[in-house]
Tab-separated table of C-alpha atoms in Angstrom:
chain	number	residue	atom	x	y	z
A	1105	MET	CA	35.482	-4.276	13.276
A	1106	GLY	CA	34.186	-1.728	10.752
A	1107	THR	CA	31.140	-1.543	8.540
A	1108	ALA	CA	29.814	-4.470	6.569
A	1109	ALA	CA	31.425	-3.033	3.432
A	1110	GLU	CA	34.840	-3.008	5.183
A	1111	ARG	CA	34.610	-6.347	7.033
A	1112	PRO	CA	37.063	-8.928	5.704
A	1113	ALA	CA	35.581	-12.041	4.114
A	1114	ARG	CA	37.761	-14.355	6.249
A	1115	THR	CA	35.244	-14.596	9.081
A	1116	LEU	CA	31.859	-16.289	8.859
A	1117	LYS	CA	30.118	-12.922	9.222
A	1118	GLY	CA	32.356	-11.470	6.521
A	1119	ARG	CA	31.564	-14.322	4.163
A	1120	VAL	CA	27.821	-14.056	4.831
A	1121	ASP	CA	27.987	-10.298	4.217
A	1122	ALA	CA	29.892	-10.811	0.955
A	1123	TYR	CA	27.339	-13.402	-0.223
A	1124	GLU	CA	24.383	-11.182	0.719
A	1125	ARG	CA	26.011	-8.228	-1.028
A	1126	ARG	CA	26.462	-10.276	-4.221
A	1127	LEU	CA	22.793	-11.393	-4.124
A	1128	ILE	CA	21.666	-7.791	-3.756
A	1129	MET	CA	23.915	-6.642	-6.602
A	1130	VAL	CA	22.555	-9.346	-8.928
A	1131	ALA	CA	18.938	-8.512	-8.019
A	1132	LEU	CA	19.545	-4.818	-8.651
A	1133	GLU	CA	21.206	-5.541	-11.972
A	1134	ARG	CA	18.294	-7.748	-13.088
A	1135	ALA	CA	15.820	-5.071	-11.956
A	1136	GLY	CA	17.627	-2.359	-13.905
A	1137	GLY	CA	18.466	-0.525	-10.685
A	1138	ASN	CA	14.832	-0.454	-9.520
A	1139	GLN	CA	15.008	-1.011	-5.760
A	1140	TYR	CA	11.340	-1.985	-5.437
A	1141	ARG	CA	11.628	-4.702	-8.079
A	1142	ALA	CA	14.907	-5.930	-6.593
A	1143	ALA	CA	13.286	-6.137	-3.136
A	1144	LEU	CA	10.422	-8.207	-4.543
A	1145	ALA	CA	12.860	-10.539	-6.273
A	1146	LEU	CA	14.793	-10.975	-3.015
A	1147	GLY	CA	11.609	-11.500	-0.993
A	1148	VAL	CA	12.261	-8.564	1.359
A	1149	ARG	CA	10.481	-5.279	1.980
A	1150	PRO	CA	11.819	-2.276	0.076
A	1151	THR	CA	12.725	-0.609	3.379
A	1152	THR	CA	14.816	-3.646	4.355
A	1153	LEU	CA	16.651	-3.536	1.036
A	1154	ASN	CA	17.288	0.188	1.463
A	1155	GLU	CA	18.819	-0.449	4.905
A	1156	LYS	CA	21.062	-3.159	3.455
A	1157	LEU	CA	22.149	-0.873	0.607
A	1158	LYS	CA	23.281	1.695	3.158
A	1159	ARG	CA	24.914	-0.977	5.331
A	1160	PHE	CA	26.917	-2.398	2.425
A	1161	GLY	CA	27.642	1.012	0.877
A	1162	ILE	CA	25.938	0.100	-2.401
A	1163	GLY	CA	24.980	3.021	-4.620
A	1164	VAL	CA	22.193	2.457	-7.119
A	1165	VAL	CA	22.376	3.666	-10.697
A	1166	ARG	CA	18.959	3.658	-12.275
A	1167	HIS	CA	18.498	2.386	-15.807
A	1168	VAL	CA	15.585	2.757	-18.142
A	1169	VAL	CA	13.304	-0.214	-17.585
A	1170	ASP	CA	10.937	-1.510	-20.232
A	1171	LEU	CA	7.623	-1.152	-18.387
A	1172	ALA	CA	5.752	-2.760	-21.265
A	1173	ARG	CA	7.227	-6.110	-20.218
A	1174	PRO	CA	6.974	-6.451	-16.423
A	1175	ASP	CA	9.150	-8.980	-14.671
A	1176	PRO	CA	7.202	-12.282	-14.289
A	1177	ASP	CA	8.724	-12.906	-10.848
A	1178	GLU	CA	7.471	-9.528	-9.658
A	1179	ARG	CA	4.011	-10.203	-11.077
A	1180	ARG	CA	3.910	-13.619	-9.411
A	1181	ARG	CA	5.060	-12.236	-6.036
A	1182	VAL	CA	2.499	-9.409	-6.025
A	1183	SER	CA	-0.250	-11.834	-7.102
A	1184	GLU	CA	0.660	-14.273	-4.321
A	1185	VAL	CA	0.656	-11.586	-1.630
A	1186	LEU	CA	-2.657	-10.246	-2.909
A	1187	ALA	CA	-4.190	-13.736	-2.888
A	1188	GLU	CA	-2.858	-14.439	0.621
A	1189	SER	CA	-4.448	-11.150	1.708
A	1190	GLY	CA	-7.848	-12.221	0.384
A	1191	GLY	CA	-7.800	-9.522	-2.283
A	1192	ARG	CA	-7.603	-6.802	0.370
A	1193	ILE	CA	-5.480	-3.985	-0.992
A	1194	SER	CA	-4.658	-2.553	2.456
A	1195	ARG	CA	-3.326	-5.853	3.788
A	1196	ALA	CA	-1.379	-6.647	0.639
A	1197	ALA	CA	0.144	-3.154	0.520
A	1198	ALA	CA	1.266	-3.438	4.141
A	1199	ARG	CA	2.875	-6.831	3.495
A	1200	LEU	CA	4.685	-5.446	0.447
A	1201	GLY	CA	5.840	-2.355	2.335
A	1202	MET	CA	4.039	0.221	0.206
A	1203	THR	CA	0.993	2.446	0.259
A	1204	ARG	CA	-2.370	1.377	-1.135
A	1205	ALA	CA	-2.049	3.958	-3.914
A	1206	ARG	CA	1.378	2.604	-4.896
A	1207	LEU	CA	0.037	-0.962	-4.908
A	1208	ARG	CA	-2.865	0.061	-7.136
A	1209	GLN	CA	-0.353	1.612	-9.572
A	1210	GLU	CA	1.709	-1.564	-9.557
A	1211	LEU	CA	-1.395	-3.724	-10.110
A	1212	ARG	CA	-2.298	-1.661	-13.176
A	1213	ARG	CA	1.286	-1.740	-14.465
A	1214	LEU	CA	1.518	-5.499	-13.961
A	1215	GLY	CA	-1.939	-6.132	-15.426
A	1216	ILE	CA	-3.266	-7.781	-12.272
A	1217	GLY	CA	-7.003	-7.596	-11.638
A	1218	VAL	CA	-8.364	-7.652	-8.115
A	1219	GLU	CA	-11.197	-9.948	-7.183
A	1220	ARG	CA	-12.264	-9.951	-3.610
A	1221	THR	CA	-14.308	-12.854	-2.345
A	1222	ILE	CA	-17.144	-11.800	-0.090
A	1223	GLU	CA	-18.813	-14.595	1.778
A	1224	THR	CA	-22.526	-14.180	2.363
A	1225	GLU	CA	-25.036	-16.343	4.120
A	1226	GLN	CA	-27.087	-18.451	1.802
A	1227	HIS	CA	-30.751	-18.595	2.713
A	1228	PRO	CA	-32.794	-21.441	1.272
A	1229	PRO	CA	-35.611	-20.323	-1.005
A	1230	GLY	CA	-39.069	-20.256	0.453
């Protein structure tokens, strides 16, 4: 029946593909062509977005992005994943589909501090 980019929109699968393609295009436009930011906005891993870009035959043109003003949705998403991971960089990075080093860069760029809660046993005085 052809690739997703060639599939007619008359079938259910064709309509779903067309809708998904439009969502991806909007996310990429809002992210200035930044695939990582678009993936966060869509709630998928960057590798998943990359696969969908290939599947739909979408080429990405990168634009200059104002890094001084990070996207609040991206900041919120990274903060949520970090909190759900208990402040553990390794776990959060894995859930976001990136390396620990990349996550640390993003945390600095987004102005997110990391506080890790360490539970210790409390011994009564005496």
